[in-house]
């Protein structure tokens, strides 16, 4: 398994491959194709690596980049259904264990990915909210920038508890948020956010009870 990871990393770049597979590994039930592109588009370590030598019109992962990575992992990733959407997950538990051993070497890396995913499902930078970032020293000189500090709309969706139509009626609940957000907050030890947004949040509790059976709410 490690040999396959190394081959794909050498072909597509260690930063992109390691971070993309780490997000899959850090998920509760897998991630959808749009979600993994959103995670990478919020991940400035990956974007700085991809855009070392040019400034993109949009600070997002280029189209098809993840698709090419996935095509080189045949038999290792599988599609399944979770929370009403199609998600990607490891085909076998051993692959997930191998990914953890390779990419979650330190506690800092473990916390990094779970925290990024928590921010995504919190909607911290969704719905047009600009995410700050800093250009590298090389980029500043190459592009003759006055400052390293900037921000950009990463074009990721907002994460409301429920989605509404034009008439103001609920069309569906955000089951992905209900499933992944508590899981991610616990694993990055962000207990204040867990209390404020989940456990002691009336809107969260009401929406989740409206969307799911009681046994799933309690679980």
PDB file of C-alpha atoms in Angstrom:
ATOM      1  CA  UNK A   1       0.000   0.000   0.000  1.00  0.00           C
ATOM      2  CA  UNK A   2       2.800   2.426   0.889  1.00  0.00           C
ATOM      3  CA  UNK A   3       4.408   1.766  -2.504  1.00  0.00           C
ATOM      4  CA  UNK A   4       1.190   2.744  -4.263  1.00  0.00           C
ATOM      5  CA  UNK A   5       0.881   5.905  -2.153  1.00  0.00           C
ATOM      6  CA  UNK A   6       4.484   6.804  -2.988  1.00  0.00           C
ATOM      7  CA  UNK A   7       3.956   6.275  -6.712  1.00  0.00           C
ATOM      8  CA  UNK A   8       0.862   8.505  -6.763  1.00  0.00           C
ATOM      9  CA  UNK A   9       2.625  11.136  -4.622  1.00  0.00           C
ATOM     10  CA  UNK A  10       5.587  11.206  -7.027  1.00  0.00           C
ATOM     11  CA  UNK A  11       3.273  11.619 -10.005  1.00  0.00           C
ATOM     12  CA  UNK A  12       0.869  14.241  -8.657  1.00  0.00           C
ATOM     13  CA  UNK A  13       2.834  15.868  -5.841  1.00  0.00           C
ATOM     14  CA  UNK A  14       3.166  14.838  -2.215  1.00  0.00           C
ATOM     15  CA  UNK A  15       1.272  17.825  -0.810  1.00  0.00           C
ATOM     16  CA  UNK A  16      -1.846  17.371  -2.939  1.00  0.00           C
ATOM     17  CA  UNK A  17      -2.034  13.585  -2.593  1.00  0.00           C
ATOM     18  CA  UNK A  18      -1.239  13.414   1.122  1.00  0.00           C
ATOM     19  CA  UNK A  19      -3.754  16.106   2.040  1.00  0.00           C
ATOM     20  CA  UNK A  20      -6.523  14.773  -0.222  1.00  0.00           C
ATOM     21  CA  UNK A  21      -6.179  11.257   1.191  1.00  0.00           C
ATOM     22  CA  UNK A  22      -5.935  12.644   4.721  1.00  0.00           C
ATOM     23  CA  UNK A  23      -9.342  14.317   4.374  1.00  0.00           C
ATOM     24  CA  UNK A  24     -10.867  11.012   3.289  1.00  0.00           C
ATOM     25  CA  UNK A  25      -9.146   9.269   6.203  1.00  0.00           C
ATOM     26  CA  UNK A  26     -10.288  11.907   8.723  1.00  0.00           C
ATOM     27  CA  UNK A  27     -13.951  11.715   7.705  1.00  0.00           C
ATOM     28  CA  UNK A  28     -16.628   9.852   9.622  1.00  0.00           C
ATOM     29  CA  UNK A  29     -18.405   8.292   6.649  1.00  0.00           C
ATOM     30  CA  UNK A  30     -16.354   9.389   3.631  1.00  0.00           C
ATOM     31  CA  UNK A  31     -16.399  12.627   1.629  1.00  0.00           C
ATOM     32  CA  UNK A  32     -18.228  13.593  -1.542  1.00  0.00           C
ATOM     33  CA  UNK A  33     -16.375  14.661  -4.694  1.00  0.00           C
ATOM     34  CA  UNK A  34     -17.418  18.338  -4.280  1.00  0.00           C
ATOM     35  CA  UNK A  35     -16.412  18.261  -0.596  1.00  0.00           C
ATOM     36  CA  UNK A  36     -12.888  17.016  -1.253  1.00  0.00           C
ATOM     37  CA  UNK A  37     -12.368  19.769  -3.832  1.00  0.00           C
ATOM     38  CA  UNK A  38     -13.711  22.286  -1.303  1.00  0.00           C
ATOM     39  CA  UNK A  39     -11.407  21.004   1.458  1.00  0.00           C
ATOM     40  CA  UNK A  40      -8.375  21.358  -0.801  1.00  0.00           C
ATOM     41  CA  UNK A  41      -9.549  24.797  -1.955  1.00  0.00           C
ATOM     42  CA  UNK A  42      -9.549  25.959   1.680  1.00  0.00           C
ATOM     43  CA  UNK A  43      -6.148  24.355   2.350  1.00  0.00           C
ATOM     44  CA  UNK A  44      -3.497  26.998   1.682  1.00  0.00           C
ATOM     45  CA  UNK A  45      -0.618  24.561   2.078  1.00  0.00           C
ATOM     46  CA  UNK A  46      -1.866  22.677  -0.971  1.00  0.00           C
ATOM     47  CA  UNK A  47      -2.750  25.796  -2.959  1.00  0.00           C
ATOM     48  CA  UNK A  48       0.666  27.362  -2.294  1.00  0.00           C
ATOM     49  CA  UNK A  49       2.239  24.180  -3.639  1.00  0.00           C
ATOM     50  CA  UNK A  50      -0.007  24.085  -6.730  1.00  0.00           C
ATOM     51  CA  UNK A  51       0.328  27.803  -7.495  1.00  0.00           C
ATOM     52  CA  UNK A  52       4.026  28.285  -6.820  1.00  0.00           C
ATOM     53  CA  UNK A  53       4.712  30.031 -10.104  1.00  0.00           C
ATOM     54  CA  UNK A  54       1.483  31.712 -11.186  1.00  0.00           C
ATOM     55  CA  UNK A  55      -1.480  33.583  -9.731  1.00  0.00           C
ATOM     56  CA  UNK A  56      -4.819  31.839 -10.352  1.00  0.00           C
ATOM     57  CA  UNK A  57      -7.938  33.843 -11.268  1.00  0.00           C
ATOM     58  CA  UNK A  58      -9.768  31.928  -8.508  1.00  0.00           C
ATOM     59  CA  UNK A  59      -8.062  30.546  -5.408  1.00  0.00           C
ATOM     60  CA  UNK A  60      -9.447  27.041  -5.810  1.00  0.00           C
ATOM     61  CA  UNK A  61      -8.062  23.676  -6.818  1.00  0.00           C
ATOM     62  CA  UNK A  62      -7.922  23.450 -10.641  1.00  0.00           C
ATOM     63  CA  UNK A  63     -10.703  21.354 -12.207  1.00  0.00           C
ATOM     64  CA  UNK A  64      -9.904  17.660 -12.758  1.00  0.00           C
ATOM     65  CA  UNK A  65      -6.801  17.703 -10.538  1.00  0.00           C
ATOM     66  CA  UNK A  66      -8.402  15.475  -7.893  1.00  0.00           C
ATOM     67  CA  UNK A  67     -10.012  13.329 -10.619  1.00  0.00           C
ATOM     68  CA  UNK A  68      -6.556  12.493 -11.978  1.00  0.00           C
ATOM     69  CA  UNK A  69      -5.317  11.546  -8.508  1.00  0.00           C
ATOM     70  CA  UNK A  70      -8.303   9.283  -7.920  1.00  0.00           C
ATOM     71  CA  UNK A  71      -7.904   7.568 -11.290  1.00  0.00           C
ATOM     72  CA  UNK A  72      -4.465   6.401 -10.145  1.00  0.00           C
ATOM     73  CA  UNK A  73      -5.923   4.695  -7.056  1.00  0.00           C
ATOM     74  CA  UNK A  74      -8.044   1.965  -8.645  1.00  0.00           C
ATOM     75  CA  UNK A  75      -9.446  -0.530  -6.187  1.00  0.00           C
ATOM     76  CA  UNK A  76      -8.412   1.513  -3.152  1.00  0.00           C
ATOM     77  CA  UNK A  77     -11.309   3.976  -3.004  1.00  0.00           C
ATOM     78  CA  UNK A  78     -14.981   3.081  -3.287  1.00  0.00           C
ATOM     79  CA  UNK A  79     -18.220   5.008  -3.723  1.00  0.00           C
ATOM     80  CA  UNK A  80     -20.976   4.532  -1.186  1.00  0.00           C
ATOM     81  CA  UNK A  81     -23.969   6.399   0.191  1.00  0.00           C
ATOM     82  CA  UNK A  82     -23.873   8.427   3.405  1.00  0.00           C
ATOM     83  CA  UNK A  83     -26.243  11.109   4.654  1.00  0.00           C
ATOM     84  CA  UNK A  84     -28.133  11.108   1.380  1.00  0.00           C
ATOM     85  CA  UNK A  85     -25.147  11.767  -0.894  1.00  0.00           C
ATOM     86  CA  UNK A  86     -22.558   9.708  -2.760  1.00  0.00           C
ATOM     87  CA  UNK A  87     -19.255   9.687  -0.865  1.00  0.00           C
ATOM     88  CA  UNK A  88     -15.745   8.334  -1.413  1.00  0.00           C
ATOM     89  CA  UNK A  89     -14.188   6.159   1.254  1.00  0.00           C
ATOM     90  CA  UNK A  90     -11.480   3.550   1.564  1.00  0.00           C
ATOM     91  CA  UNK A  91     -12.456   0.232   0.012  1.00  0.00           C
ATOM     92  CA  UNK A  92     -10.918  -1.746   2.877  1.00  0.00           C
ATOM     93  CA  UNK A  93     -10.163  -0.920   6.504  1.00  0.00           C
ATOM     94  CA  UNK A  94      -6.494  -1.841   5.981  1.00  0.00           C
ATOM     95  CA  UNK A  95      -6.123   0.979   3.452  1.00  0.00           C
ATOM     96  CA  UNK A  96      -7.428   3.489   6.004  1.00  0.00           C
ATOM     97  CA  UNK A  97      -5.014   2.160   8.645  1.00  0.00           C
ATOM     98  CA  UNK A  98      -2.130   2.492   6.176  1.00  0.00           C
ATOM     99  CA  UNK A  99      -3.146   6.072   5.330  1.00  0.00           C
ATOM    100  CA  UNK A 100      -3.237   6.974   9.033  1.00  0.00           C
ATOM    101  CA  UNK A 101       0.226   5.503   9.541  1.00  0.00           C
ATOM    102  CA  UNK A 102       1.605   7.422   6.567  1.00  0.00           C
ATOM    103  CA  UNK A 103      -0.108  10.815   6.912  1.00  0.00           C
ATOM    104  CA  UNK A 104      -1.087  11.216  10.567  1.00  0.00           C
ATOM    105  CA  UNK A 105       2.452  10.913  11.890  1.00  0.00           C
ATOM    106  CA  UNK A 106       2.149  13.663  14.492  1.00  0.00           C
ATOM    107  CA  UNK A 107      -0.678  15.011  16.644  1.00  0.00           C
ATOM    108  CA  UNK A 108      -0.383  18.343  14.813  1.00  0.00           C
ATOM    109  CA  UNK A 109      -1.239  16.708  11.484  1.00  0.00           C
ATOM    110  CA  UNK A 110      -4.168  14.841  13.047  1.00  0.00           C
ATOM    111  CA  UNK A 111      -5.566  18.065  14.505  1.00  0.00           C
ATOM    112  CA  UNK A 112      -4.896  20.024  11.299  1.00  0.00           C
ATOM    113  CA  UNK A 113      -7.181  17.922   9.104  1.00  0.00           C
ATOM    114  CA  UNK A 114      -9.980  17.470  11.632  1.00  0.00           C
ATOM    115  CA  UNK A 115      -9.982  21.210  12.354  1.00  0.00           C
ATOM    116  CA  UNK A 116     -10.121  22.143   8.667  1.00  0.00           C
ATOM    117  CA  UNK A 117     -13.069  19.807   8.192  1.00  0.00           C
ATOM    118  CA  UNK A 118     -14.793  21.242  11.255  1.00  0.00           C
ATOM    119  CA  UNK A 119     -14.421  24.763   9.841  1.00  0.00           C
ATOM    120  CA  UNK A 120     -15.899  23.592   6.550  1.00  0.00           C
ATOM    121  CA  UNK A 121     -19.021  22.116   8.140  1.00  0.00           C
ATOM    122  CA  UNK A 122     -19.340  25.128  10.434  1.00  0.00           C
ATOM    123  CA  UNK A 123     -19.479  27.241   7.266  1.00  0.00           C
ATOM    124  CA  UNK A 124     -16.657  29.468   8.544  1.00  0.00           C
ATOM    125  CA  UNK A 125     -15.612  30.408   5.008  1.00  0.00           C
ATOM    126  CA  UNK A 126     -18.681  29.302   3.055  1.00  0.00           C
ATOM    127  CA  UNK A 127     -21.188  31.290   1.060  1.00  0.00           C
ATOM    128  CA  UNK A 128     -18.753  33.921  -0.188  1.00  0.00           C
ATOM    129  CA  UNK A 129     -16.930  34.640   3.094  1.00  0.00           C
ATOM    130  CA  UNK A 130     -13.333  35.427   2.165  1.00  0.00           C
ATOM    131  CA  UNK A 131     -10.575  33.329   3.742  1.00  0.00           C
ATOM    132  CA  UNK A 132      -7.321  35.133   4.596  1.00  0.00           C
ATOM    133  CA  UNK A 133      -4.003  33.739   3.386  1.00  0.00           C
ATOM    134  CA  UNK A 134      -0.394  34.804   2.965  1.00  0.00           C
ATOM    135  CA  UNK A 135       1.621  34.637  -0.226  1.00  0.00           C
ATOM    136  CA  UNK A 136       5.014  32.979   0.068  1.00  0.00           C
ATOM    137  CA  UNK A 137       8.196  35.039  -0.119  1.00  0.00           C
ATOM    138  CA  UNK A 138       8.873  33.611  -3.590  1.00  0.00           C
ATOM    139  CA  UNK A 139       5.386  34.582  -4.796  1.00  0.00           C
ATOM    140  CA  UNK A 140       5.734  38.106  -3.398  1.00  0.00           C
ATOM    141  CA  UNK A 141       8.951  38.729  -5.349  1.00  0.00           C
ATOM    142  CA  UNK A 142       7.875  36.875  -8.490  1.00  0.00           C
ATOM    143  CA  UNK A 143       4.547  38.702  -8.812  1.00  0.00           C
ATOM    144  CA  UNK A 144       5.855  42.029  -7.382  1.00  0.00           C
ATOM    145  CA  UNK A 145       3.249  42.105  -4.633  1.00  0.00           C
ATOM    146  CA  UNK A 146       3.237  44.924  -2.092  1.00  0.00           C
ATOM    147  CA  UNK A 147       2.152  42.666   0.750  1.00  0.00           C
ATOM    148  CA  UNK A 148       2.008  38.966   1.514  1.00  0.00           C
ATOM    149  CA  UNK A 149      -1.385  39.358   3.197  1.00  0.00           C
ATOM    150  CA  UNK A 150      -4.501  38.741   1.128  1.00  0.00           C
ATOM    151  CA  UNK A 151      -7.883  37.001   1.192  1.00  0.00           C
ATOM    152  CA  UNK A 152     -10.013  35.204  -1.356  1.00  0.00           C
ATOM    153  CA  UNK A 153     -13.474  33.755  -1.829  1.00  0.00           C
ATOM    154  CA  UNK A 154     -12.883  30.002  -2.094  1.00  0.00           C
ATOM    155  CA  UNK A 155     -16.334  29.466  -3.657  1.00  0.00           C
ATOM    156  CA  UNK A 156     -17.390  26.836  -1.140  1.00  0.00           C
ATOM    157  CA  UNK A 157     -21.051  26.519  -0.139  1.00  0.00           C
ATOM    158  CA  UNK A 158     -22.625  27.843   3.045  1.00  0.00           C
ATOM    159  CA  UNK A 159     -23.522  25.202   5.635  1.00  0.00           C
ATOM    160  CA  UNK A 160     -26.972  26.027   7.019  1.00  0.00           C
ATOM    161  CA  UNK A 161     -28.850  23.546   9.178  1.00  0.00           C
ATOM    162  CA  UNK A 162     -31.526  23.343   6.497  1.00  0.00           C
ATOM    163  CA  UNK A 163     -32.000  24.402   2.889  1.00  0.00           C
ATOM    164  CA  UNK A 164     -35.016  26.470   1.835  1.00  0.00           C
ATOM    165  CA  UNK A 165     -36.833  27.124  -1.440  1.00  0.00           C
ATOM    166  CA  UNK A 166     -37.844  30.554  -2.727  1.00  0.00           C
ATOM    167  CA  UNK A 167     -41.098  30.330  -0.792  1.00  0.00           C
ATOM    168  CA  UNK A 168     -39.176  29.945   2.461  1.00  0.00           C
ATOM    169  CA  UNK A 169     -40.085  26.300   2.995  1.00  0.00           C
ATOM    170  CA  UNK A 170     -37.526  23.693   4.024  1.00  0.00           C
ATOM    171  CA  UNK A 171     -36.582  21.428   1.113  1.00  0.00           C
ATOM    172  CA  UNK A 172     -34.053  19.285   2.976  1.00  0.00           C
ATOM    173  CA  UNK A 173     -31.904  19.228   6.085  1.00  0.00           C
ATOM    174  CA  UNK A 174     -28.104  19.330   6.056  1.00  0.00           C
ATOM    175  CA  UNK A 175     -27.514  15.716   7.022  1.00  0.00           C
ATOM    176  CA  UNK A 176     -23.826  15.963   6.142  1.00  0.00           C
ATOM    177  CA  UNK A 177     -23.399  18.684   8.747  1.00  0.00           C
ATOM    178  CA  UNK A 178     -25.336  16.715  11.367  1.00  0.00           C
ATOM    179  CA  UNK A 179     -23.079  13.714  10.802  1.00  0.00           C
ATOM    180  CA  UNK A 180     -19.625  15.212  10.317  1.00  0.00           C
ATOM    181  CA  UNK A 181     -19.506  18.388  12.420  1.00  0.00           C
ATOM    182  CA  UNK A 182     -19.735  16.826  15.924  1.00  0.00           C
ATOM    183  CA  UNK A 183     -17.352  14.058  14.853  1.00  0.00           C
ATOM    184  CA  UNK A 184     -14.739  16.560  13.649  1.00  0.00           C
ATOM    185  CA  UNK A 185     -15.065  18.956  16.609  1.00  0.00           C
ATOM    186  CA  UNK A 186     -14.523  16.152  19.136  1.00  0.00           C
ATOM    187  CA  UNK A 187     -11.422  14.919  17.314  1.00  0.00           C
ATOM    188  CA  UNK A 188      -9.760  18.331  17.183  1.00  0.00           C
ATOM    189  CA  UNK A 189     -10.717  19.043  20.819  1.00  0.00           C
ATOM    190  CA  UNK A 190     -12.707  22.179  19.965  1.00  0.00           C
ATOM    191  CA  UNK A 191     -15.139  21.674  22.803  1.00  0.00           C
ATOM    192  CA  UNK A 192     -16.346  25.278  23.020  1.00  0.00           C
ATOM    193  CA  UNK A 193     -17.459  25.125  19.393  1.00  0.00           C
ATOM    194  CA  UNK A 194     -19.056  21.748  20.130  1.00  0.00           C
ATOM    195  CA  UNK A 195     -21.040  23.200  23.037  1.00  0.00           C
ATOM    196  CA  UNK A 196     -21.957  26.451  21.232  1.00  0.00           C
ATOM    197  CA  UNK A 197     -22.914  25.009  17.840  1.00  0.00           C
ATOM    198  CA  UNK A 198     -24.108  21.491  18.683  1.00  0.00           C
ATOM    199  CA  UNK A 199     -24.797  20.220  22.189  1.00  0.00           C
ATOM    200  CA  UNK A 200     -26.342  23.352  23.704  1.00  0.00           C
ATOM    201  CA  UNK A 201     -27.591  24.972  20.512  1.00  0.00           C
ATOM    202  CA  UNK A 202     -31.390  25.034  20.319  1.00  0.00           C
ATOM    203  CA  UNK A 203     -31.520  25.558  16.534  1.00  0.00           C
ATOM    204  CA  UNK A 204     -29.183  22.588  15.970  1.00  0.00           C
ATOM    205  CA  UNK A 205     -31.165  20.303  18.306  1.00  0.00           C
ATOM    206  CA  UNK A 206     -34.514  21.316  16.837  1.00  0.00           C
ATOM    207  CA  UNK A 207     -33.323  20.867  13.243  1.00  0.00           C
ATOM    208  CA  UNK A 208     -31.737  17.499  13.966  1.00  0.00           C
ATOM    209  CA  UNK A 209     -34.840  16.223  15.761  1.00  0.00           C
ATOM    210  CA  UNK A 210     -36.943  17.390  12.823  1.00  0.00           C
ATOM    211  CA  UNK A 211     -34.692  15.601  10.337  1.00  0.00           C
ATOM    212  CA  UNK A 212     -33.805  12.320  12.005  1.00  0.00           C
ATOM    213  CA  UNK A 213     -35.320   9.571  14.178  1.00  0.00           C
ATOM    214  CA  UNK A 214     -34.779   9.959  17.928  1.00  0.00           C
ATOM    215  CA  UNK A 215     -32.245   7.121  18.170  1.00  0.00           C
ATOM    216  CA  UNK A 216     -30.008   8.882  15.595  1.00  0.00           C
ATOM    217  CA  UNK A 217     -30.387  12.223  17.394  1.00  0.00           C
ATOM    218  CA  UNK A 218     -29.264  10.632  20.656  1.00  0.00           C
ATOM    219  CA  UNK A 219     -26.463   8.768  18.881  1.00  0.00           C
TER     220      UNK A 219
END
